[in-house]
Amino acid sequence: MKALVYHGPGLRAWETVPDPRITAPTDAVVEITSSTICGTDLHILKGDVPEVTPGTILGHEAVGIVVETGAAVTTVERGDRVLVSCITSCGRCRYCKEARYGLCTGGGGWILGHTTDGVQAELARIPFADTSLYKVPEELTDEQVLFLADILPTSYEVGVLNGGIAPGDTVAIVGAGPIGLAAIMTAKLYTPGRIIAIDLATPRLQKAKAFGADLAIDNGVEDAVARVLELTDGLGVDVAIEAVGIPQTFELCAEIVRPGGTVANVGVHGKPAVLHLEKLWIKDVTIRTGLVDTFSTPRLLELIRSGRLDATVFATHRFELGDTEQAYDVFGNAAETNALKVVLSAAPVPQARAPRKEAVTV
Ligand SMILES: NC(=O)c1ccc[n+]([C@@H]2O[C@H](COP(=O)([O-])OP(=O)(O)OC[C@H]3O[C@@H](n4cnc5c(N)ncnc54)[C@H](O)[C@@H]3O)[C@@H](O)[C@H]2O)c1
Ligand SMILES: [Zn+2]
Ligand SMILES: [Zn+2]
């Protein structure tokens, strides 16, 4: 089969590799029909995630058809269409029993495209198939459910639920990439009073408004702290969601949260941030962190099925699986291409070789 193989920092290739085989009775092999690329894949390619060893197939988000199951798999069978989530769950460890699958100690957690071969491929071996795959309702297209593999549960669980957003709250979302935008989309399920998006890039702020942010602050040209305090009678926001992953934006969230409020950190950080306890000790703030668990995937799937959420708006560019390398170039150059998520499809994609520049509308 063909797959996108990581060969060390800066090196990747769509090449022929051996087909995956069942190696444990709890495995399934899935034929990938749609996949996508995550910002985390770009981090891996920069060499920021050293656990990923050269030779690993990348990718942790996909939809596909089960083609083979191990002897112990009982809930999915050959022919089932399934969502392959970024988180795999052993279903048996202490954390899986608490639905905290991201912390799985039984061999699951984030393993696909990380510590085992991933899903930017024609076929993929999925460990713990019974507890890690989600059957896709027949009436939904791949593209309707694909972003349930990572960004929607991530932003919903680690941003919105950890932030404890309640009706009427003022919510600041720092960073308006796919994760920040998915946080805007799922925060709206809780009817916040106001959503304030903060980013440095004008096209991203325009997207944030299109996704439902009430206000957009460009912290490259404006003092975001002063503006947020002015908007909240000097108090700060009820919930600040960090969706970038750098010290400045975490520290910004800690500055704009009101006394008694919550900072929900979603960003993956590579450097230490300063925790200003000399200011925060008296403010009774809650700071939450975490990897997505994906316990909310069935609920989000139901919201999509019932028409309450439409995740297809994240798909800005479409490619055939065989053009995955070109898709990386477009996704990795989002400042130029305005890409949010690219869809990699096993089916033919009309004009896949000529992606147009995405128009930005507000
Ligand atoms: N916790 C989890 O489980 C989890 C899962 C997936 C992704 N993530 C992380 O979430 C973060 C966001 O992911 P993404 O795919 O949306 O990333 P992205 O790079 O596409 O978007 C980040 C956004 O932040 C903006 N930004 C950069 N510097 C800024 C600054 N100083 N102030 C304000 N805005 C700034 C950028 O313009 C961009 O729009 C990343 O760190 C990613 O690794 C976490
Ligand atoms: Zn991801
Ligand atoms: Zn487990």
mmCIF file of C-alpha atoms in Angstrom, residues 201-337:
data_model
loop_
_atom_site.group_PDB
_atom_site.id
_atom_site.type_symbol
_atom_site.label_atom_id
_atom_site.label_comp_id
_atom_site.label_asym_id
_atom_site.label_seq_id
_atom_site.Cartn_x
_atom_site.Cartn_y
_atom_site.Cartn_z
ATOM 1 C CA ALA A 201 -3.822 37.193 11.755
ATOM 2 C CA THR A 202 -6.608 39.170 10.067
ATOM 3 C CA PRO A 203 -7.953 36.250 7.961
ATOM 4 C CA ARG A 204 -8.211 34.115 11.106
ATOM 5 C CA LEU A 205 -10.082 36.884 12.945
ATOM 6 C CA GLN A 206 -12.444 37.163 9.983
ATOM 7 C CA LYS A 207 -13.019 33.403 10.167
ATOM 8 C CA ALA A 208 -13.642 33.720 13.918
ATOM 9 C CA LYS A 209 -16.423 36.203 13.259
ATOM 10 C CA ALA A 210 -17.864 33.968 10.545
ATOM 11 C CA PHE A 211 -17.876 31.108 13.087
ATOM 12 C CA GLY A 212 -19.811 33.245 15.586
ATOM 13 C CA ALA A 213 -17.367 35.334 17.620
ATOM 14 C CA ASP A 214 -19.001 38.615 18.662
ATOM 15 C CA LEU A 215 -15.774 40.577 18.838
ATOM 16 C CA ALA A 216 -12.354 40.125 17.295
ATOM 17 C CA ILE A 217 -9.200 41.614 18.808
ATOM 18 C CA ASP A 218 -5.932 41.752 16.865
ATOM 19 C CA ASN A 219 -3.362 41.607 19.648
ATOM 20 C CA GLY A 220 -0.639 42.502 17.160
ATOM 21 C CA VAL A 221 -2.022 46.006 16.861
ATOM 22 C CA GLU A 222 -4.125 46.414 20.020
ATOM 23 C CA ASP A 223 -3.433 45.929 23.728
ATOM 24 C CA ALA A 224 -5.685 42.884 24.211
ATOM 25 C CA VAL A 225 -5.607 43.071 28.026
ATOM 26 C CA ALA A 226 -6.709 46.704 28.082
ATOM 27 C CA ARG A 227 -9.432 46.061 25.500
ATOM 28 C CA VAL A 228 -10.831 43.011 27.347
ATOM 29 C CA LEU A 229 -10.886 44.900 30.661
ATOM 30 C CA GLU A 230 -12.667 47.802 28.972
ATOM 31 C CA LEU A 231 -15.260 45.395 27.554
ATOM 32 C CA THR A 232 -15.872 43.698 30.926
ATOM 33 C CA ASP A 233 -16.111 46.689 33.290
ATOM 34 C CA GLY A 234 -12.571 46.072 34.480
ATOM 35 C CA LEU A 235 -13.287 42.512 35.661
ATOM 36 C CA GLY A 236 -12.014 40.244 32.894
ATOM 37 C CA VAL A 237 -13.654 37.269 31.205
ATOM 38 C CA ASP A 238 -15.419 34.352 32.886
ATOM 39 C CA VAL A 239 -13.523 31.822 30.778
ATOM 40 C CA ALA A 240 -10.305 32.225 28.778
ATOM 41 C CA ILE A 241 -9.442 29.413 26.348
ATOM 42 C CA GLU A 242 -5.807 29.168 25.241
ATOM 43 C CA ALA A 243 -5.669 27.717 21.696
ATOM 44 C CA VAL A 244 -2.165 28.627 20.499
ATOM 45 C CA GLY A 245 0.446 26.864 22.670
ATOM 46 C CA ILE A 246 3.050 29.580 23.392
ATOM 47 C CA PRO A 247 3.988 31.289 26.698
ATOM 48 C CA GLN A 248 2.642 34.722 25.655
ATOM 49 C CA THR A 249 -0.871 33.453 24.987
ATOM 50 C CA PHE A 250 -1.069 31.398 28.182
ATOM 51 C CA GLU A 251 0.107 34.437 30.152
ATOM 52 C CA LEU A 252 -2.432 36.585 28.281
ATOM 53 C CA CYS A 253 -5.236 34.207 29.344
ATOM 54 C CA ALA A 254 -4.094 34.424 32.973
ATOM 55 C CA GLU A 255 -4.206 38.233 32.728
ATOM 56 C CA ILE A 256 -7.652 38.534 31.167
ATOM 57 C CA VAL A 257 -9.499 35.992 33.335
ATOM 58 C CA ARG A 258 -11.724 37.547 36.000
ATOM 59 C CA PRO A 259 -11.332 36.713 39.698
ATOM 60 C CA GLY A 260 -13.118 33.382 40.198
ATOM 61 C CA GLY A 261 -12.888 32.576 36.476
ATOM 62 C CA THR A 262 -11.284 29.689 34.586
ATOM 63 C CA VAL A 263 -8.389 29.398 32.153
ATOM 64 C CA ALA A 264 -8.728 26.315 29.943
ATOM 65 C CA ASN A 265 -5.451 25.567 28.209
ATOM 66 C CA VAL A 266 -5.754 23.594 24.965
ATOM 67 C CA GLY A 267 -2.479 24.587 23.287
ATOM 68 C CA VAL A 268 0.428 22.133 23.250
ATOM 69 C CA HIS A 269 3.363 23.964 24.838
ATOM 70 C CA GLY A 270 7.014 23.391 24.042
ATOM 71 C CA LYS A 271 8.410 26.074 26.342
ATOM 72 C CA PRO A 272 7.742 27.042 29.969
ATOM 73 C CA ALA A 273 5.297 29.872 30.622
ATOM 74 C CA VAL A 274 5.409 32.151 33.666
ATOM 75 C CA LEU A 275 2.644 31.598 36.199
ATOM 76 C CA HIS A 276 2.249 34.968 37.940
ATOM 77 C CA LEU A 277 1.241 33.672 41.356
ATOM 78 C CA GLU A 278 2.134 37.074 42.826
ATOM 79 C CA LYS A 279 -0.978 38.359 41.009
ATOM 80 C CA LEU A 280 -3.075 35.202 40.830
ATOM 81 C CA TRP A 281 -2.890 33.968 44.446
ATOM 82 C CA ILE A 282 -5.758 36.237 45.472
ATOM 83 C CA LYS A 283 -7.905 35.822 42.336
ATOM 84 C CA ASP A 284 -9.336 32.342 42.991
ATOM 85 C CA VAL A 285 -8.802 31.288 39.400
ATOM 86 C CA THR A 286 -8.974 27.733 38.092
ATOM 87 C CA ILE A 287 -6.454 26.592 35.480
ATOM 88 C CA ARG A 288 -7.264 23.422 33.548
ATOM 89 C CA THR A 289 -5.003 21.520 31.142
ATOM 90 C CA GLY A 290 -5.288 18.230 29.296
ATOM 91 C CA LEU A 291 -5.140 16.082 26.226
ATOM 92 C CA VAL A 292 -8.457 15.308 24.594
ATOM 93 C CA ASP A 293 -10.141 12.135 25.927
ATOM 94 C CA THR A 294 -12.774 11.847 23.150
ATOM 95 C CA PHE A 295 -15.445 10.755 25.652
ATOM 96 C CA SER A 296 -17.698 13.344 23.950
ATOM 97 C CA THR A 297 -17.414 11.858 20.458
ATOM 98 C CA PRO A 298 -20.809 10.041 20.554
ATOM 99 C CA ARG A 299 -22.526 13.215 21.781
ATOM 100 C CA LEU A 300 -20.905 15.368 19.082
ATOM 101 C CA LEU A 301 -21.785 12.750 16.474
ATOM 102 C CA GLU A 302 -25.407 12.993 17.576
ATOM 103 C CA LEU A 303 -25.299 16.810 17.279
ATOM 104 C CA ILE A 304 -24.020 16.436 13.709
ATOM 105 C CA ARG A 305 -26.611 13.775 12.882
ATOM 106 C CA SER A 306 -29.408 15.989 14.173
ATOM 107 C CA GLY A 307 -28.148 18.995 12.196
ATOM 108 C CA ARG A 308 -27.168 21.060 15.267
ATOM 109 C CA LEU A 309 -23.482 21.146 14.306
ATOM 110 C CA ASP A 310 -21.977 21.416 10.846
ATOM 111 C CA ALA A 311 -18.279 20.614 10.857
ATOM 112 C CA THR A 312 -17.903 20.623 7.062
ATOM 113 C CA VAL A 313 -17.106 24.347 7.222
ATOM 114 C CA PHE A 314 -13.574 23.440 8.353
ATOM 115 C CA ALA A 315 -12.811 21.757 5.013
ATOM 116 C CA THR A 316 -11.121 24.412 2.891
ATOM 117 C CA HIS A 317 -9.099 22.199 0.511
ATOM 118 C CA ARG A 318 -9.580 18.718 -0.906
ATOM 119 C CA PHE A 319 -6.968 16.322 -2.305
ATOM 120 C CA GLU A 320 -6.708 12.709 -3.319
ATOM 121 C CA LEU A 321 -4.802 10.531 -0.855
ATOM 122 C CA GLY A 322 -2.067 10.152 -3.463
ATOM 123 C CA ASP A 323 -1.571 13.928 -3.360
ATOM 124 C CA THR A 324 -0.968 13.998 0.415
ATOM 125 C CA GLU A 325 2.461 15.597 -0.054
ATOM 126 C CA GLN A 326 0.904 18.496 -1.949
ATOM 127 C CA ALA A 327 -1.774 18.747 0.768
ATOM 128 C CA TYR A 328 1.008 19.139 3.378
ATOM 129 C CA ASP A 329 2.449 22.045 1.383
ATOM 130 C CA VAL A 330 -0.944 23.792 1.307
ATOM 131 C CA PHE A 331 -1.805 23.068 4.969
ATOM 132 C CA GLY A 332 1.686 24.004 6.164
ATOM 133 C CA ASN A 333 1.445 27.360 4.424
ATOM 134 C CA ALA A 334 -1.874 28.479 5.937
ATOM 135 C CA ALA A 335 -0.792 32.131 6.058
ATOM 136 C CA GLU A 336 -0.763 32.140 2.231
ATOM 137 C CA THR A 337 -3.425 29.545 1.451
#
